[in-house]
Amino acid sequence: MYSVEISNVSKTYRNVTARKKTLKEIFVQRKLDKVENQIEPVVLKNIDIKIKKGETVALVGRNGSGKSTLLKLISKILYPDKGEVKVTGKVSSLLELGAGFHPEFTGLENIYLNATILGYSKEEINSKLNDIIEFSELKSYIYKPVKIYSSGMYMRLAFSIAINVEPDLLLIDEILSVGDAAFQTKCIEKIKQLQSLGTTIVIVSHDNGTIERLCHRAIWIELGEIKEDGNVKEVVLKYMNKLNKGNESHQIQEESITNEQFGNGSVKITDIYLYDSENVQINKFSSSERIRIQFQYKVTDFPTSIVFGFAVYTKNRECIYGTNTLIEQVPVILGEYGRVEIKIPELNLLQGLYEIDIAAHHENGAPYHYIKSAVEFSVFSNTAEHGMFKINHEWQVTSNEKVGKL
């Protein structure tokens, strides 16, 4: 079953020139205006896309390539000049910051306004109101006009409405780039929750890391036409390769892509090892043990920026944790050769088999060297706890009644 079916769709925008204010402008520009008004820029041309129910799809491409217009066609804000767009189920969209809000209305009033525009009844909004306010973290501002809100506050409220009304189809256009890191993480976790419920999601973003974390598929749009459609990593790599065309030091070579490693090789990662608390190189640890990840790097062509990162996965490729030097604002001084160490004071993983991915990439996400399942390790535990990781805690059980010893 398809949530979105786009068949042979094309869209143009009429070329409207500014109104003339003087007689000179009217007479001198008349002929030029006639020529300009005959030119209608083609924004999308013969687009055919089918998106299955439950898929998460990324739209990638340069600014002005037609990605946002495509989202507006799906959401019925715009209509195609040619072709047909079919959408199944309720649609919730985050296309422009503050869209669907009235600046003079309070946050609460705008919840009702925005959700009504999305097609929800007052009863449906009432049932979700507390969830929306709680998720937005704007309880102290909810009775104040949104004209005093910052862009981050706008985004919090808009996102909270869009995801808590439980849509069948969610459309997101770059809005996740607004707001603080903690709330962005919270949004991504909520999107993953919607994915588990079978929600179809279409995302426009220039953040390759977010795209690869969330999306199953990517569609690259170039000058209003579909250039590539397929596996998210492969499409993003081809797109980045096109962006870097002409600069061989940053160009991602397609022949370097394998099932386990990819990147352009400007920085190469080698000699990846794990060490225990006694600095012994091993691959088996206790759940509370100290661990040190160490790897070497070699620079073949000095890049304009460098980010090192790692992520821990289960054997089923469920991500437990991932971070990098950019997120944590760790300064990196790059030499021709070097070593990177990540010290983890307490592993806190429960018994099982795990993998670590290691990466070196540009700050925009373009990989120099990404190694999937770079190193494997196992964790043993003498306790019967369940799950993947240990949460530090203390028990305290009390009673107000006087009872005897058991």
Coordinates of C-alpha atoms in Angstrom, one line a residue:
M1 CA 0.0 0.0 0.0
Y2 CA 1.3 3.4 -1.0
S3 CA 1.0 6.5 1.2
V4 CA 2.1 8.8 -1.6
E5 CA 1.7 8.4 -5.4
I6 CA 3.1 11.1 -7.6
S7 CA 2.5 10.5 -11.3
N8 CA 4.2 12.5 -14.1
V9 CA 4.0 15.7 -12.1
S10 CA 5.3 19.1 -13.4
K11 CA 5.2 22.5 -11.7
T12 CA 6.1 26.0 -13.0
Y13 CA 6.0 29.3 -11.2
R14 CA 4.9 32.4 -13.1
N15 CA 7.6 35.0 -13.4
V16 CA 6.2 38.1 -11.8
T17 CA 8.2 41.3 -12.0
A18 CA 8.0 44.3 -9.6
R19 CA 5.3 47.0 -10.2
K20 CA 6.7 50.0 -12.0
K21 CA 6.5 53.3 -10.2
T22 CA 7.5 55.9 -12.8
L23 CA 6.6 56.7 -16.4
K24 CA 10.2 56.0 -17.4
E25 CA 10.1 52.5 -15.9
I26 CA 6.7 51.8 -17.5
F27 CA 7.9 52.7 -21.1
V28 CA 11.5 51.6 -20.9
Q29 CA 10.8 48.2 -19.3
R30 CA 7.6 47.4 -21.2
K31 CA 9.3 45.2 -23.9
L32 CA 11.6 43.6 -21.4
D33 CA 8.7 42.7 -19.2
K34 CA 6.9 41.0 -22.0
V35 CA 9.9 38.8 -22.7
E36 CA 10.4 38.0 -18.9
N37 CA 6.7 37.2 -18.4
Q38 CA 6.8 34.7 -21.2
I39 CA 9.5 32.7 -19.3
E40 CA 8.1 30.4 -16.7
P41 CA 10.7 28.6 -14.6
V42 CA 10.1 24.9 -14.5
V43 CA 10.5 23.9 -10.8
L44 CA 9.6 20.2 -11.2
K45 CA 9.5 18.2 -14.4
N46 CA 7.8 14.8 -15.0
I47 CA 8.2 13.5 -11.4
D48 CA 7.2 9.9 -10.7
I49 CA 7.5 8.7 -7.1
K50 CA 5.8 6.1 -5.0
I51 CA 6.3 6.0 -1.2
K52 CA 5.1 2.9 0.7
K53 CA 3.2 3.2 4.0
G54 CA 5.7 3.3 6.8
E55 CA 8.7 4.4 4.7
T56 CA 11.0 7.3 5.8
V57 CA 12.3 9.0 2.7
A58 CA 14.8 11.9 2.4
L59 CA 14.7 14.4 -0.4
V60 CA 18.2 15.7 -1.1
G61 CA 19.5 18.3 -3.6
R62 CA 20.8 21.8 -3.9
N63 CA 18.7 24.8 -2.8
G64 CA 16.2 25.7 -5.5
S65 CA 16.1 22.1 -6.9
G66 CA 12.4 21.7 -6.2
K67 CA 12.4 19.7 -2.9
S68 CA 10.3 22.1 -0.9
T69 CA 7.9 22.6 -3.8
L70 CA 7.5 18.8 -3.9
L71 CA 6.5 18.7 -0.2
K72 CA 4.0 21.5 -0.8
L73 CA 2.4 19.5 -3.6
I74 CA 2.2 16.5 -1.3
S75 CA 0.6 18.6 1.4
K76 CA -1.9 20.2 -1.1
I77 CA -0.6 23.7 -0.4
L78 CA 0.2 23.8 -4.1
Y79 CA -1.2 21.9 -7.0
P80 CA 0.6 20.6 -10.1
D81 CA 0.3 22.1 -13.6
K82 CA 0.4 18.5 -14.9
G83 CA 0.1 15.1 -13.4
E84 CA -1.5 13.8 -10.2
V85 CA -0.6 13.6 -6.6
K86 CA -2.4 11.0 -4.4
V87 CA -2.1 11.0 -0.7
T88 CA -3.6 8.4 1.7
G89 CA -4.4 9.3 5.4
K90 CA -4.0 12.4 7.5
V91 CA -1.1 14.7 6.7
S92 CA 0.9 16.8 9.2
S93 CA 3.5 19.2 7.8
L94 CA 6.4 21.3 9.1
L95 CA 7.3 23.2 6.0
E96 CA 8.1 26.8 7.1
L97 CA 8.9 28.1 10.6
G98 CA 5.8 29.8 12.0
A99 CA 3.5 28.7 9.1
G100 CA -0.1 28.3 10.3
F101 CA 0.5 30.5 13.4
H102 CA -1.0 34.0 14.1
P103 CA 1.6 36.2 15.8
E104 CA -1.0 38.0 18.0
F105 CA -2.5 34.7 19.3
T106 CA -1.1 32.9 22.3
G107 CA 0.7 29.6 22.1
L108 CA -2.5 27.9 23.3
E109 CA -4.7 29.6 20.7
N110 CA -2.2 28.7 18.0
I111 CA -2.3 25.1 19.0
Y112 CA -6.0 25.1 18.2
L113 CA -5.5 27.2 15.0
N114 CA -2.6 25.1 13.6
A115 CA -4.2 21.7 14.4
T116 CA -7.5 22.8 12.9
I117 CA -5.7 23.8 9.7
L118 CA -4.2 20.3 9.7
G119 CA -7.8 18.9 9.7
Y120 CA -8.3 17.9 13.3
S121 CA -11.5 18.5 15.4
K122 CA -11.6 20.4 18.7
E123 CA -12.3 17.1 20.5
E124 CA -9.2 15.5 18.9
I125 CA -7.1 18.6 19.8
N126 CA -8.4 18.6 23.4
S127 CA -7.3 14.9 23.8
K128 CA -3.8 15.7 22.8
L129 CA -3.4 19.2 24.3
N130 CA -1.4 18.2 27.4
D131 CA 0.9 16.0 25.4
I132 CA 1.6 18.9 23.0
I133 CA 2.3 21.4 25.7
E134 CA 4.5 19.0 27.7
F135 CA 6.6 18.0 24.7
S136 CA 7.1 21.6 23.6
E137 CA 8.5 22.5 27.1
L138 CA 6.7 25.9 26.8
K139 CA 4.2 25.6 29.6
S140 CA 5.3 29.0 31.1
Y141 CA 4.9 30.7 27.7
I142 CA 1.7 29.0 26.5
Y143 CA -0.5 31.9 27.4
K144 CA 1.8 34.5 25.8
P145 CA 1.5 35.7 22.2
V146 CA 3.9 33.8 19.9
K147 CA 5.2 37.1 18.4
I148 CA 7.5 37.2 21.5
Y149 CA 8.7 33.6 20.8
S150 CA 12.2 32.9 19.5
S151 CA 12.7 30.8 16.4
G152 CA 13.6 27.9 18.6
M153 CA 10.3 28.3 20.6
Y154 CA 8.3 28.5 17.3
M155 CA 9.9 25.3 16.2
R156 CA 9.2 23.5 19.5
L157 CA 5.5 24.4 19.4
A158 CA 5.1 23.6 15.6
F159 CA 6.9 20.2 16.0
S160 CA 4.9 19.3 19.1
I161 CA 1.6 19.9 17.3
A162 CA 2.7 18.1 14.1
I163 CA 3.9 14.9 15.8
N164 CA 1.4 14.6 18.7
V165 CA -1.7 14.6 16.4
E166 CA -0.4 11.2 15.3
P167 CA -0.5 11.8 11.5
D168 CA -0.4 9.0 8.9
L169 CA 2.1 11.1 6.8
L170 CA 4.6 13.6 8.3
L171 CA 6.4 16.1 6.1
I172 CA 9.4 17.9 7.4
D173 CA 11.4 20.7 5.6
E174 CA 14.7 21.6 7.3
I175 CA 12.9 22.6 10.5
L176 CA 15.0 20.1 12.6
S177 CA 18.0 22.4 12.1
V178 CA 16.3 25.0 14.4
G179 CA 16.5 24.7 18.1
D180 CA 19.0 23.5 20.7
A181 CA 20.8 20.1 20.5
A182 CA 18.8 18.6 23.3
F183 CA 15.5 19.3 21.7
Q184 CA 16.7 18.1 18.3
T185 CA 17.6 14.8 19.9
K186 CA 14.2 14.7 21.5
C187 CA 12.6 15.3 18.1
I188 CA 14.6 12.6 16.5
E189 CA 13.6 10.1 19.2
K190 CA 9.9 11.1 18.7
I191 CA 10.3 10.5 14.9
K192 CA 11.7 7.1 15.6
Q193 CA 8.6 6.4 17.8
L194 CA 6.4 7.4 14.9
Q195 CA 8.3 5.2 12.6
S196 CA 7.7 2.2 14.9
L197 CA 3.9 3.0 14.7
G198 CA 4.0 2.8 10.9
T199 CA 3.9 6.6 10.1
T200 CA 5.2 7.5 6.6
I201 CA 7.7 10.4 6.8
V202 CA 9.3 12.5 4.1
I203 CA 12.2 14.7 5.2
V204 CA 14.1 17.5 3.4
S205 CA 17.4 18.2 5.0
H206 CA 21.0 19.1 4.3
D207 CA 22.1 17.3 7.5
N208 CA 23.5 14.0 6.1
G209 CA 23.9 12.5 9.6
T210 CA 20.2 13.0 10.4
I211 CA 19.2 11.6 7.0
E212 CA 21.3 8.4 7.4
R213 CA 20.1 7.9 11.0
L214 CA 16.4 8.2 10.1
C215 CA 15.8 7.4 6.5
H216 CA 15.5 4.1 4.6
R217 CA 15.6 5.7 1.2
A218 CA 16.8 8.9 -0.5
I219 CA 15.7 10.7 -3.6
W220 CA 18.1 13.2 -5.2
I221 CA 16.4 16.0 -7.1
E222 CA 18.5 18.0 -9.5
L223 CA 17.1 21.0 -11.4
G224 CA 13.5 19.7 -10.9
E225 CA 14.2 16.1 -12.0
I226 CA 14.9 12.9 -10.2
K227 CA 18.7 12.2 -10.5
E228 CA 18.9 9.2 -8.2
D229 CA 16.4 7.2 -6.1
G230 CA 17.6 4.3 -3.8
N231 CA 19.7 3.3 -0.8
V232 CA 20.2 6.3 1.4
K233 CA 24.0 6.0 1.8
E234 CA 24.6 5.4 -1.9
V235 CA 22.4 8.3 -3.0
V236 CA 23.9 10.7 -0.5
L237 CA 27.4 9.8 -1.5
K238 CA 26.6 10.4 -5.2
Y239 CA 25.0 13.7 -4.3
M240 CA 28.1 14.8 -2.3
N241 CA 30.3 13.6 -5.1
K242 CA 28.4 16.0 -7.5
L243 CA 28.8 18.9 -5.0
N244 CA 32.5 18.3 -4.8
K245 CA 33.0 17.8 -8.5
G246 CA 36.1 19.4 -9.7
N247 CA 37.8 19.2 -6.3
E248 CA 39.4 15.7 -6.3
S249 CA 40.7 16.1 -2.8
H250 CA 37.1 16.0 -1.6
Q251 CA 35.5 14.0 -4.2
I252 CA 33.9 10.7 -3.0
Q253 CA 35.0 7.9 -5.3
E254 CA 32.1 5.5 -5.9
E255 CA 34.5 2.6 -6.4
S256 CA 35.6 3.0 -2.8
I257 CA 32.1 2.0 -1.6
T258 CA 31.9 -1.5 -0.1
N259 CA 29.5 -3.2 2.3
E260 CA 31.7 -2.2 5.2
Q261 CA 33.8 0.9 4.3
F262 CA 33.3 4.0 2.2
G263 CA 34.7 7.5 1.8
N264 CA 37.1 9.5 -0.4
G265 CA 40.3 8.5 1.5
S266 CA 41.5 12.0 2.3
V267 CA 41.9 10.7 5.9
K268 CA 42.4 7.0 6.4
I269 CA 41.7 5.1 9.7
T270 CA 43.9 2.2 10.6
D271 CA 44.8 -0.1 13.6
I272 CA 41.6 0.0 15.6
Y273 CA 42.0 -1.7 19.0
L274 CA 40.1 -2.0 22.3
Y275 CA 41.9 -2.0 25.7
D276 CA 40.7 -2.9 29.2
S277 CA 41.4 -1.2 32.5
E278 CA 44.8 -2.8 32.7
N279 CA 45.7 -1.5 29.1
V280 CA 45.5 -5.0 27.8
Q281 CA 44.3 -5.4 24.2
I282 CA 41.2 -7.6 24.4
N283 CA 37.7 -7.9 22.9
K284 CA 35.8 -9.2 26.0
F285 CA 34.8 -7.0 28.9
S286 CA 32.7 -7.1 32.1
S287 CA 29.7 -4.9 32.1
S288 CA 31.1 -2.3 34.5
E289 CA 34.7 -2.3 33.2
R290 CA 36.6 0.6 31.9
I291 CA 37.3 0.5 28.1
R292 CA 39.5 2.5 25.8
I293 CA 39.0 2.7 22.0
Q294 CA 42.1 3.6 20.1
F295 CA 42.8 4.0 16.4
Q296 CA 45.4 5.6 14.1
Y297 CA 44.8 7.9 11.2
K298 CA 46.8 8.9 8.1
V299 CA 46.2 12.1 6.1
T300 CA 46.7 11.6 2.3
D301 CA 45.2 15.0 1.4
F302 CA 44.6 17.7 4.1
P303 CA 40.9 18.4 4.3
T304 CA 39.2 21.8 5.0
S305 CA 37.6 20.3 8.2
I306 CA 37.8 17.1 10.2
V307 CA 35.4 15.3 12.5
F308 CA 36.1 12.0 14.2
G309 CA 33.2 9.9 15.5
F310 CA 32.2 6.5 16.9
A311 CA 29.0 4.6 17.4
V312 CA 28.1 1.4 19.4
Y313 CA 25.7 -1.0 17.9
T314 CA 24.2 -4.4 18.8
K315 CA 24.8 -7.3 16.4
N316 CA 21.4 -6.6 15.0
R317 CA 22.6 -3.1 14.1
E318 CA 20.5 -1.2 16.7
C319 CA 22.3 1.9 17.6
I320 CA 23.0 2.2 21.4
Y321 CA 25.1 5.4 21.3
G322 CA 26.9 7.6 18.8
T323 CA 28.8 10.9 19.1
N324 CA 31.7 12.8 17.4
T325 CA 34.2 15.6 18.1
L326 CA 31.9 18.2 16.4
I327 CA 28.9 17.4 18.7
E328 CA 31.1 17.5 21.8
Q329 CA 33.2 20.5 20.5
V330 CA 36.5 18.7 20.9
P331 CA 39.3 20.6 19.2
V332 CA 41.1 18.5 16.6
I333 CA 44.6 19.4 15.4
L334 CA 45.4 17.3 12.4
G335 CA 48.9 16.1 11.5
E336 CA 50.0 13.9 8.7
Y337 CA 49.8 10.9 11.1
G338 CA 48.0 10.7 14.4
R339 CA 46.1 8.7 17.0
V340 CA 42.6 9.1 18.5
E341 CA 41.6 7.7 21.9
I342 CA 38.1 7.5 23.4
K343 CA 38.1 6.6 27.1
I344 CA 34.9 5.2 28.6
P345 CA 35.2 5.1 32.4
E346 CA 32.4 2.5 32.8
L347 CA 31.0 0.4 29.9
N348 CA 27.6 -0.2 31.5
L349 CA 26.5 -2.6 28.8
L350 CA 24.7 -5.8 29.7
Q351 CA 25.7 -9.2 28.4
G352 CA 25.8 -9.6 24.7
L353 CA 27.7 -9.0 21.4
Y354 CA 28.4 -5.5 20.1
E355 CA 30.0 -3.6 17.3
I356 CA 31.7 -0.2 16.9
D357 CA 31.6 2.0 13.8
I358 CA 34.5 4.5 13.4
A359 CA 34.4 7.5 11.1
A360 CA 36.4 10.5 9.9
H361 CA 34.4 13.0 7.9
H362 CA 33.9 16.6 6.9
E363 CA 31.8 18.8 9.2
N364 CA 29.0 18.7 6.5
G365 CA 28.9 14.9 6.8
A366 CA 30.9 13.9 3.7
P367 CA 32.9 10.8 4.7
Y368 CA 36.7 10.6 4.3
H369 CA 36.7 7.1 5.8
Y370 CA 33.7 5.3 7.5
I371 CA 34.2 1.8 8.7
K372 CA 31.1 -0.1 9.6
S373 CA 31.5 -2.8 12.3
A374 CA 35.2 -1.7 12.6
V375 CA 35.6 -3.8 15.7
E376 CA 33.5 -6.3 17.6
F377 CA 33.5 -7.1 21.3
S378 CA 31.5 -9.1 23.8
V379 CA 30.3 -8.2 27.3
F380 CA 29.8 -10.7 30.2
S381 CA 27.8 -10.2 33.3
N382 CA 27.2 -12.1 36.5
T383 CA 23.7 -10.6 37.1
A384 CA 20.4 -11.4 35.5
E385 CA 19.4 -7.8 34.5
H386 CA 17.5 -7.4 31.2
G387 CA 18.1 -5.0 28.3
M388 CA 21.2 -3.6 26.7
F389 CA 22.7 -1.2 29.2
K390 CA 23.0 -0.8 32.9
I391 CA 21.4 2.3 34.5
N392 CA 23.0 3.3 37.8
H393 CA 20.4 3.3 40.5
E394 CA 19.7 2.7 44.2
W395 CA 16.8 0.9 45.8
Q396 CA 15.0 2.2 48.9
V397 CA 11.8 0.5 50.1
T398 CA 10.0 1.9 53.1
S399 CA 6.8 1.3 55.0
N400 CA 4.7 3.5 57.3
E401 CA 3.4 0.4 59.1
K402 CA 5.1 -1.5 61.8
V403 CA 5.8 -5.0 60.5
G404 CA 7.9 -7.9 61.6
K405 CA 10.9 -9.2 59.9
L406 CA 10.3 -11.5 56.9

